């Protein structure tokens, strides 16, 4: 049984500290493949059970293919759930689901089991969840409201996250006094898998639907991972967003995907894209994916989330997911969060984004380091520090605005 209080119960201020202290600190060497290692750290970091570290190290020694990873983590998940270790079991199930390819008959049932297990663990009542009508489908959203909210914060994820992974963080923000909405837009989670809506670059449109549905104004909008770019695209067009948090600064999703290649290869891929040489690009990437677990996964996931049939079409779609064309229109208070050893997002994206934001009301930047165990993508290894940084920033803005109103 979870120790989480019912969501309707007002929480004392010190509850935030307790929740953040429960999140582990440390980025661990669990597998030689950087991407596989990251995924295991990612889901462990929401659980913090140290037995997971030894179990995962022993289980995946010398494993280098996705089918075996999926089988191992499904077995670990069943073992943990049978022992009543529900959050640990949910993490293992989610890792297994991550490694299952699109189209595998086990993928959606495994995803649904993960979602049910974490909702049960955190005792999230059904009335906290909404399906927000959106075009020909719907957006999946949760709302957690304290007794006397300090303000509203609306959060969404990125390329492969499920918003239920972020429940611990959402409840921590609720404990800090904020009215919290967590949602999945097109291309994400249930909105993709059940409502069948693929990604779209005009992110202000789903954000606007969420704000309309909950009748929200004067909100903080936060996107993490790929959402760190989408959040700026939305903020540039949505006046109800007053504060913007880019949690994983991403100026170009196409560049992120090309970054794994040497510079000369990137230039060739861009040339093929510019010249419409689809056959050459698809042939090259097909061969390259056979040699890279990360690329194999990224291409399949990308085609699925963008509803494209080929790598060429997928990469062409990625051109629209950039911030250079919108950053000058962002006038809110902005917080940029970046890990200086992020293996997905090059450091140059952070540097470029600072330069591109020419008109914010205020701009605050925070670069996390290895010394803090927060150097990696979205601060996996020290989620608590990232959340504390966010809360402190929001508290500082509130004190500033109160002082200005009183002057």
CSV table of C-alpha atoms in Angstrom, one decimal, residues 14-390:
chain,number,residue,atom,x,y,z
A,14,UNK,CA,7.4,20.2,4.7
A,15,UNK,CA,5.8,17.5,2.5
A,16,UNK,CA,7.7,18.8,-0.5
A,17,UNK,CA,11.1,18.2,1.2
A,18,UNK,CA,10.0,14.7,2.2
A,19,UNK,CA,9.0,13.9,-1.4
A,20,UNK,CA,12.2,15.3,-2.9
A,21,UNK,CA,14.4,13.5,-0.3
A,22,UNK,CA,12.8,10.2,-1.3
A,23,UNK,CA,14.2,10.5,-4.8
A,24,UNK,CA,17.7,8.9,-5.2
A,25,UNK,CA,20.9,10.7,-6.1
A,26,UNK,CA,23.3,9.0,-8.4
A,27,UNK,CA,23.9,8.1,-12.1
A,28,UNK,CA,25.1,4.5,-12.3
A,29,UNK,CA,27.1,2.4,-14.8
A,30,UNK,CA,24.7,-0.5,-15.5
A,31,UNK,CA,25.4,-1.3,-19.2
A,32,UNK,CA,28.1,-0.3,-21.7
A,33,UNK,CA,25.6,1.0,-24.2
A,34,UNK,CA,25.0,4.7,-23.3
A,35,UNK,CA,21.4,4.7,-24.3
A,36,UNK,CA,20.5,1.4,-22.7
A,37,UNK,CA,22.3,2.5,-19.5
A,38,UNK,CA,20.4,5.8,-19.6
A,39,UNK,CA,17.0,4.1,-19.8
A,40,UNK,CA,17.7,1.9,-16.8
A,41,UNK,CA,18.9,4.9,-14.8
A,42,UNK,CA,15.9,6.8,-15.9
A,43,UNK,CA,13.3,4.5,-14.5
A,44,UNK,CA,15.3,3.6,-11.4
A,45,UNK,CA,15.5,7.3,-10.5
A,46,UNK,CA,11.8,7.4,-9.8
A,47,UNK,CA,12.0,4.4,-7.5
A,48,UNK,CA,15.2,4.5,-5.6
A,49,UNK,CA,15.2,0.9,-4.4
A,50,UNK,CA,18.9,0.0,-4.4
A,51,UNK,CA,18.2,-3.7,-5.0
A,52,UNK,CA,17.3,-2.6,-8.6
A,53,UNK,CA,20.9,-1.7,-9.3
A,54,UNK,CA,22.4,-5.1,-8.5
A,55,UNK,CA,19.5,-6.9,-10.2
A,56,UNK,CA,19.8,-4.9,-13.4
A,57,UNK,CA,23.6,-5.2,-13.6
A,58,UNK,CA,23.5,-8.9,-13.2
A,59,UNK,CA,20.5,-9.5,-15.5
A,60,UNK,CA,21.8,-7.6,-18.5
A,61,UNK,CA,25.5,-8.5,-18.5
A,62,UNK,CA,26.6,-9.0,-22.1
A,63,UNK,CA,23.0,-8.5,-23.5
A,64,UNK,CA,23.0,-6.5,-26.7
A,65,UNK,CA,19.6,-7.0,-28.4
A,66,UNK,CA,16.2,-5.6,-27.6
A,67,UNK,CA,14.2,-8.9,-27.6
A,68,UNK,CA,16.4,-10.2,-24.8
A,69,UNK,CA,16.2,-6.9,-22.8
A,70,UNK,CA,12.5,-7.0,-23.1
A,71,UNK,CA,12.3,-10.6,-21.9
A,72,UNK,CA,14.6,-10.0,-18.9
A,73,UNK,CA,12.7,-6.9,-17.7
A,74,UNK,CA,9.3,-8.5,-18.1
A,75,UNK,CA,10.6,-11.4,-15.9
A,76,UNK,CA,12.0,-8.9,-13.3
A,77,UNK,CA,8.7,-7.0,-13.3
A,78,UNK,CA,6.7,-10.1,-12.7
A,79,UNK,CA,9.0,-11.1,-9.8
A,80,UNK,CA,8.8,-7.7,-8.2
A,81,UNK,CA,5.0,-7.5,-8.5
A,82,UNK,CA,4.6,-10.9,-7.1
A,83,UNK,CA,6.6,-9.8,-4.1
A,84,UNK,CA,4.4,-6.7,-3.6
A,85,UNK,CA,7.0,-4.3,-4.8
A,86,UNK,CA,4.7,-2.4,-7.1
A,87,UNK,CA,6.7,0.7,-8.0
A,88,UNK,CA,9.8,-1.3,-8.6
A,89,UNK,CA,7.7,-3.8,-10.7
A,90,UNK,CA,6.2,-0.9,-12.7
A,91,UNK,CA,9.6,0.5,-13.5
A,92,UNK,CA,10.8,-2.9,-14.8
A,93,UNK,CA,7.6,-3.3,-16.9
A,94,UNK,CA,8.1,0.2,-18.4
A,95,UNK,CA,11.7,-0.7,-19.3
A,96,UNK,CA,10.5,-3.9,-21.0
A,97,UNK,CA,7.8,-1.9,-22.8
A,98,UNK,CA,10.4,0.6,-24.0
A,99,UNK,CA,12.4,-2.2,-25.6
A,100,UNK,CA,9.4,-3.8,-27.3
A,101,UNK,CA,9.0,-2.7,-30.9
A,102,UNK,CA,5.9,-1.0,-32.3
A,103,UNK,CA,3.6,-3.7,-33.6
A,104,UNK,CA,4.6,-6.3,-31.0
A,105,UNK,CA,1.4,-7.8,-29.6
A,106,UNK,CA,2.8,-7.4,-26.0
A,107,UNK,CA,3.5,-3.7,-26.3
A,108,UNK,CA,0.2,-2.1,-25.6
A,109,UNK,CA,-0.9,-4.6,-22.8
A,110,UNK,CA,2.5,-4.0,-21.2
A,111,UNK,CA,2.1,-0.2,-21.4
A,112,UNK,CA,-1.4,-0.4,-19.9
A,113,UNK,CA,-0.2,-2.6,-17.1
A,114,UNK,CA,2.5,0.0,-16.3
A,115,UNK,CA,0.0,2.8,-16.2
A,116,UNK,CA,-2.5,0.9,-14.0
A,117,UNK,CA,0.3,-0.1,-11.6
A,118,UNK,CA,1.7,3.4,-11.0
A,119,UNK,CA,-1.8,5.0,-10.7
A,120,UNK,CA,-2.6,2.4,-8.1
A,121,UNK,CA,0.7,3.0,-6.3
A,122,UNK,CA,0.1,6.7,-6.0
A,123,UNK,CA,-3.6,6.3,-5.3
A,124,UNK,CA,-4.7,8.5,-8.1
A,125,UNK,CA,-8.5,8.7,-8.2
A,126,UNK,CA,-10.3,8.3,-11.5
A,127,UNK,CA,-11.7,11.8,-11.3
A,128,UNK,CA,-8.2,13.2,-11.5
A,129,UNK,CA,-7.9,12.0,-15.1
A,130,UNK,CA,-9.6,13.6,-18.1
A,131,UNK,CA,-9.8,13.0,-21.8
A,132,UNK,CA,-9.8,16.5,-23.3
A,133,UNK,CA,-11.6,16.6,-26.7
A,134,UNK,CA,-9.1,17.5,-29.4
A,135,UNK,CA,-9.8,17.5,-33.1
A,136,UNK,CA,-10.7,13.9,-34.1
A,137,UNK,CA,-9.4,12.5,-30.8
A,138,UNK,CA,-8.5,13.5,-27.3
A,139,UNK,CA,-5.6,14.5,-25.0
A,140,UNK,CA,-4.9,12.6,-21.8
A,141,UNK,CA,-4.5,14.8,-18.7
A,142,UNK,CA,-4.3,14.6,-14.9
A,143,UNK,CA,-5.0,17.5,-12.5
A,144,UNK,CA,-3.8,17.7,-8.9
A,145,UNK,CA,-4.9,20.8,-7.0
A,146,UNK,CA,-4.0,21.8,-3.4
A,147,UNK,CA,-6.4,23.6,-1.1
A,148,UNK,CA,-5.0,27.1,-1.7
A,149,UNK,CA,-2.9,27.0,-4.9
A,150,UNK,CA,-0.1,29.5,-5.4
A,151,UNK,CA,-0.6,29.2,-9.2
A,152,UNK,CA,-1.0,26.7,-12.0
A,153,UNK,CA,1.7,24.7,-13.7
A,154,UNK,CA,1.0,22.7,-16.9
A,155,UNK,CA,3.5,20.0,-17.8
A,156,UNK,CA,4.1,17.7,-20.7
A,157,UNK,CA,6.8,15.3,-21.8
A,158,UNK,CA,8.7,14.6,-25.0
A,159,UNK,CA,9.5,12.0,-27.6
A,160,UNK,CA,8.9,8.8,-25.7
A,161,UNK,CA,7.7,9.6,-22.2
A,162,UNK,CA,4.4,8.6,-20.6
A,163,UNK,CA,3.2,11.3,-18.3
A,164,UNK,CA,2.4,8.7,-15.6
A,165,UNK,CA,6.2,8.3,-15.2
A,166,UNK,CA,6.1,11.9,-13.9
A,167,UNK,CA,3.5,11.4,-11.2
A,168,UNK,CA,6.1,11.6,-8.4
A,169,UNK,CA,7.2,15.0,-9.7
A,170,UNK,CA,3.7,16.2,-10.3
A,171,UNK,CA,2.7,15.4,-6.7
A,172,UNK,CA,5.9,17.1,-5.5
A,173,UNK,CA,4.9,20.3,-7.3
A,174,UNK,CA,1.4,19.9,-5.8
A,175,UNK,CA,3.1,19.6,-2.4
A,176,UNK,CA,4.9,22.9,-3.1
A,177,UNK,CA,1.5,24.5,-3.4
A,178,UNK,CA,0.8,24.5,-7.1
A,179,UNK,CA,-2.2,23.5,-9.1
A,180,UNK,CA,-0.6,20.9,-11.4
A,181,UNK,CA,-1.9,19.6,-14.8
A,182,UNK,CA,0.1,16.8,-16.5
A,183,UNK,CA,-0.9,16.1,-20.0
A,184,UNK,CA,0.0,14.1,-23.1
A,185,UNK,CA,-0.3,15.9,-26.5
A,186,UNK,CA,-0.3,14.5,-30.0
A,187,UNK,CA,2.4,11.9,-30.5
A,188,UNK,CA,2.7,11.1,-26.8
A,189,UNK,CA,1.4,8.4,-24.5
A,190,UNK,CA,-2.3,7.6,-24.5
A,191,UNK,CA,-3.0,10.4,-26.9
A,192,UNK,CA,-0.9,8.5,-29.5
A,193,UNK,CA,-1.5,4.9,-28.6
A,194,UNK,CA,-5.3,5.1,-27.9
A,195,UNK,CA,-6.5,8.3,-29.5
A,196,UNK,CA,-4.1,7.8,-32.5
A,197,UNK,CA,-3.0,11.4,-32.8
A,198,UNK,CA,0.6,11.7,-34.1
A,199,UNK,CA,3.0,14.6,-33.3
A,200,UNK,CA,2.4,18.1,-34.6
A,201,UNK,CA,4.7,21.1,-34.4
A,202,UNK,CA,2.1,23.8,-33.7
A,203,UNK,CA,2.2,22.9,-30.0
A,204,UNK,CA,0.2,26.0,-29.0
A,205,UNK,CA,-2.9,24.2,-30.3
A,206,UNK,CA,-3.0,21.3,-27.8
A,207,UNK,CA,-1.8,23.6,-25.0
A,208,UNK,CA,-4.6,25.9,-25.8
A,209,UNK,CA,-7.1,23.1,-25.7
A,210,UNK,CA,-5.8,22.1,-22.2
A,211,UNK,CA,-6.0,25.7,-20.9
A,212,UNK,CA,-9.6,26.0,-22.3
A,213,UNK,CA,-10.7,22.7,-20.8
A,214,UNK,CA,-9.5,23.6,-17.3
A,215,UNK,CA,-10.3,27.4,-17.7
A,216,UNK,CA,-6.7,28.3,-16.8
A,217,UNK,CA,-5.0,31.7,-17.2
A,218,UNK,CA,-1.7,33.0,-16.0
A,219,UNK,CA,0.0,29.6,-16.1
A,220,UNK,CA,3.6,28.2,-15.9
A,221,UNK,CA,4.2,25.9,-18.9
A,222,UNK,CA,6.9,23.3,-18.7
A,223,UNK,CA,8.0,20.7,-21.3
A,224,UNK,CA,10.8,18.2,-20.7
A,225,UNK,CA,13.1,16.4,-23.2
A,226,UNK,CA,11.7,17.1,-26.7
A,227,UNK,CA,9.1,19.1,-24.8
A,228,UNK,CA,11.9,21.6,-23.9
A,229,UNK,CA,11.6,22.8,-27.5
A,230,UNK,CA,7.9,22.4,-27.9
A,231,UNK,CA,7.3,24.5,-24.8
A,232,UNK,CA,8.9,27.5,-26.5
A,233,UNK,CA,7.0,26.9,-29.6
A,234,UNK,CA,3.8,27.0,-27.6
A,235,UNK,CA,4.8,30.0,-25.4
A,236,UNK,CA,5.5,32.1,-28.5
A,237,UNK,CA,1.8,31.9,-29.5
A,238,UNK,CA,-0.1,31.5,-26.2
A,239,UNK,CA,-0.6,34.7,-24.1
A,240,UNK,CA,-2.1,32.7,-21.2
A,241,UNK,CA,1.4,31.3,-20.6
A,242,UNK,CA,3.3,33.7,-18.3
A,243,UNK,CA,6.2,31.6,-17.2
A,244,UNK,CA,8.0,29.0,-19.4
A,245,UNK,CA,10.3,26.2,-18.3
A,246,UNK,CA,12.4,24.4,-20.9
A,247,UNK,CA,13.5,21.3,-19.1
A,248,UNK,CA,15.9,19.8,-21.7
A,249,UNK,CA,16.9,22.7,-24.1
A,250,UNK,CA,16.3,21.5,-27.6
A,251,UNK,CA,16.5,24.0,-30.5
A,252,UNK,CA,16.3,21.5,-33.3
A,253,UNK,CA,14.9,18.0,-33.1
A,254,UNK,CA,16.4,17.2,-36.5
A,255,UNK,CA,19.9,18.1,-35.3
A,256,UNK,CA,19.4,16.0,-32.1
A,257,UNK,CA,18.7,13.0,-34.3
A,258,UNK,CA,21.6,13.7,-36.7
A,259,UNK,CA,24.0,14.3,-33.8
A,260,UNK,CA,24.9,10.7,-33.3
A,261,UNK,CA,26.6,10.7,-36.7
A,262,UNK,CA,30.1,12.1,-37.5
A,263,UNK,CA,30.0,15.6,-39.0
A,264,UNK,CA,30.7,14.4,-42.6
A,265,UNK,CA,27.8,11.9,-42.4
A,266,UNK,CA,25.5,14.6,-41.0
A,267,UNK,CA,26.4,16.8,-44.0
A,268,UNK,CA,25.6,13.9,-46.4
A,269,UNK,CA,22.2,13.2,-44.7
A,270,UNK,CA,21.3,16.8,-44.9
A,271,UNK,CA,22.2,16.9,-48.6
A,272,UNK,CA,20.0,14.0,-49.3
A,273,UNK,CA,17.1,15.6,-47.4
A,274,UNK,CA,17.6,18.9,-49.2
A,275,UNK,CA,17.8,17.2,-52.6
A,276,UNK,CA,14.9,14.8,-52.0
A,277,UNK,CA,17.2,11.7,-52.3
A,278,UNK,CA,14.9,9.5,-50.3
A,279,UNK,CA,16.2,6.1,-51.5
A,280,UNK,CA,19.8,7.0,-50.7
A,281,UNK,CA,19.0,8.2,-47.2
A,282,UNK,CA,16.7,5.3,-46.4
A,283,UNK,CA,19.2,2.8,-47.6
A,284,UNK,CA,22.0,4.3,-45.6
A,285,UNK,CA,20.0,4.6,-42.4
A,286,UNK,CA,18.7,1.0,-42.8
A,287,UNK,CA,22.3,-0.3,-42.8
A,288,UNK,CA,23.4,2.0,-40.0
A,289,UNK,CA,20.4,1.0,-37.8
A,290,UNK,CA,21.5,-2.6,-38.0
A,291,UNK,CA,24.7,-1.5,-36.2
A,292,UNK,CA,23.2,0.8,-33.5
A,293,UNK,CA,20.6,-0.1,-30.8
A,294,UNK,CA,19.9,3.6,-30.3
A,295,UNK,CA,19.4,4.4,-34.0
A,296,UNK,CA,17.3,1.2,-34.6
A,297,UNK,CA,15.0,2.3,-31.7
A,298,UNK,CA,14.9,6.0,-32.7
A,299,UNK,CA,13.8,5.3,-36.3
A,300,UNK,CA,11.0,3.0,-35.4
A,301,UNK,CA,9.8,5.2,-32.6
A,302,UNK,CA,10.0,8.3,-34.9
A,303,UNK,CA,8.0,6.8,-37.7
A,304,UNK,CA,5.4,5.7,-35.2
A,305,UNK,CA,5.0,9.0,-33.4
A,306,UNK,CA,5.0,11.1,-36.7
A,307,UNK,CA,2.8,8.7,-38.7
A,308,UNK,CA,5.4,8.4,-41.4
A,309,UNK,CA,6.4,5.4,-43.4
A,310,UNK,CA,10.1,6.0,-44.1
A,311,UNK,CA,13.1,7.5,-42.4
A,312,UNK,CA,13.3,10.1,-45.1
A,313,UNK,CA,9.7,11.2,-44.4
A,314,UNK,CA,10.3,11.2,-40.7
A,315,UNK,CA,13.5,13.3,-40.9
A,316,UNK,CA,11.6,15.8,-43.2
A,317,UNK,CA,8.9,16.0,-40.6
A,318,UNK,CA,11.5,16.8,-37.9
A,319,UNK,CA,12.5,20.0,-39.7
A,320,UNK,CA,9.4,21.7,-38.2
A,321,UNK,CA,10.4,21.0,-34.6
A,322,UNK,CA,12.8,23.9,-34.1
A,323,UNK,CA,12.8,27.1,-32.0
A,324,UNK,CA,14.8,29.5,-34.2
A,325,UNK,CA,11.7,30.8,-35.9
A,326,UNK,CA,9.8,31.4,-32.7
A,327,UNK,CA,12.2,32.2,-29.9
A,328,UNK,CA,12.2,36.0,-30.5
A,329,UNK,CA,8.5,36.0,-29.8
A,330,UNK,CA,8.8,34.5,-26.3
A,331,UNK,CA,8.2,37.3,-23.8
A,332,UNK,CA,7.6,35.3,-20.7
A,333,UNK,CA,9.8,34.6,-17.7
A,334,UNK,CA,11.9,31.7,-18.9
A,335,UNK,CA,13.9,29.0,-17.1
A,336,UNK,CA,16.3,26.8,-19.1
A,337,UNK,CA,17.6,23.6,-17.5
A,338,UNK,CA,20.4,21.6,-19.1
A,339,UNK,CA,22.8,18.8,-18.2
A,340,UNK,CA,26.4,19.5,-19.4
A,341,UNK,CA,26.9,15.8,-20.4
A,342,UNK,CA,23.5,15.2,-22.0
A,343,UNK,CA,24.2,12.4,-24.5
A,344,UNK,CA,21.1,13.2,-26.5
A,345,UNK,CA,21.1,17.0,-26.7
A,346,UNK,CA,24.4,18.7,-27.7
A,347,UNK,CA,25.6,21.5,-25.4
A,348,UNK,CA,25.4,23.9,-28.3
A,349,UNK,CA,21.6,23.8,-28.2
A,350,UNK,CA,21.7,25.4,-24.8
A,351,UNK,CA,24.2,28.1,-26.0
A,352,UNK,CA,22.1,28.8,-29.1
A,353,UNK,CA,18.8,28.9,-27.2
A,354,UNK,CA,20.2,31.6,-24.8
A,355,UNK,CA,21.1,33.7,-27.9
A,356,UNK,CA,17.8,33.1,-29.6
A,357,UNK,CA,15.7,34.3,-26.7
A,358,UNK,CA,16.0,38.1,-27.3
A,359,UNK,CA,12.8,39.4,-25.6
A,360,UNK,CA,12.0,37.4,-22.5
A,361,UNK,CA,10.6,39.2,-19.4
A,362,UNK,CA,13.5,37.5,-17.6
A,363,UNK,CA,15.9,34.6,-18.4
A,364,UNK,CA,17.3,32.2,-15.9
A,365,UNK,CA,19.6,29.4,-16.8
A,366,UNK,CA,20.8,26.4,-14.8
A,367,UNK,CA,23.5,24.0,-16.1
A,368,UNK,CA,23.8,20.8,-14.0
A,369,UNK,CA,27.1,18.9,-13.6
A,370,UNK,CA,28.5,15.5,-12.8
A,371,UNK,CA,29.5,16.7,-9.4
A,372,UNK,CA,25.7,17.0,-8.7
A,373,UNK,CA,24.9,13.7,-10.4
A,374,UNK,CA,22.6,15.7,-12.6
A,375,UNK,CA,24.7,16.0,-15.7
A,376,UNK,CA,22.6,13.8,-18.0
A,377,UNK,CA,19.4,14.3,-20.0
A,378,UNK,CA,16.6,15.8,-17.9
A,379,UNK,CA,18.8,15.4,-14.8
A,380,UNK,CA,18.3,11.6,-14.5
A,381,UNK,CA,20.4,10.8,-11.5
A,382,UNK,CA,19.1,13.7,-9.4
A,383,UNK,CA,15.5,14.5,-10.2
A,384,UNK,CA,15.1,16.1,-6.8
A,385,UNK,CA,17.7,18.8,-7.5
A,386,UNK,CA,15.9,19.7,-10.8
A,387,UNK,CA,12.5,19.9,-9.1
A,388,UNK,CA,14.0,22.0,-6.2
A,389,UNK,CA,15.5,24.4,-8.8
A,390,UNK,CA,12.1,24.7,-10.5
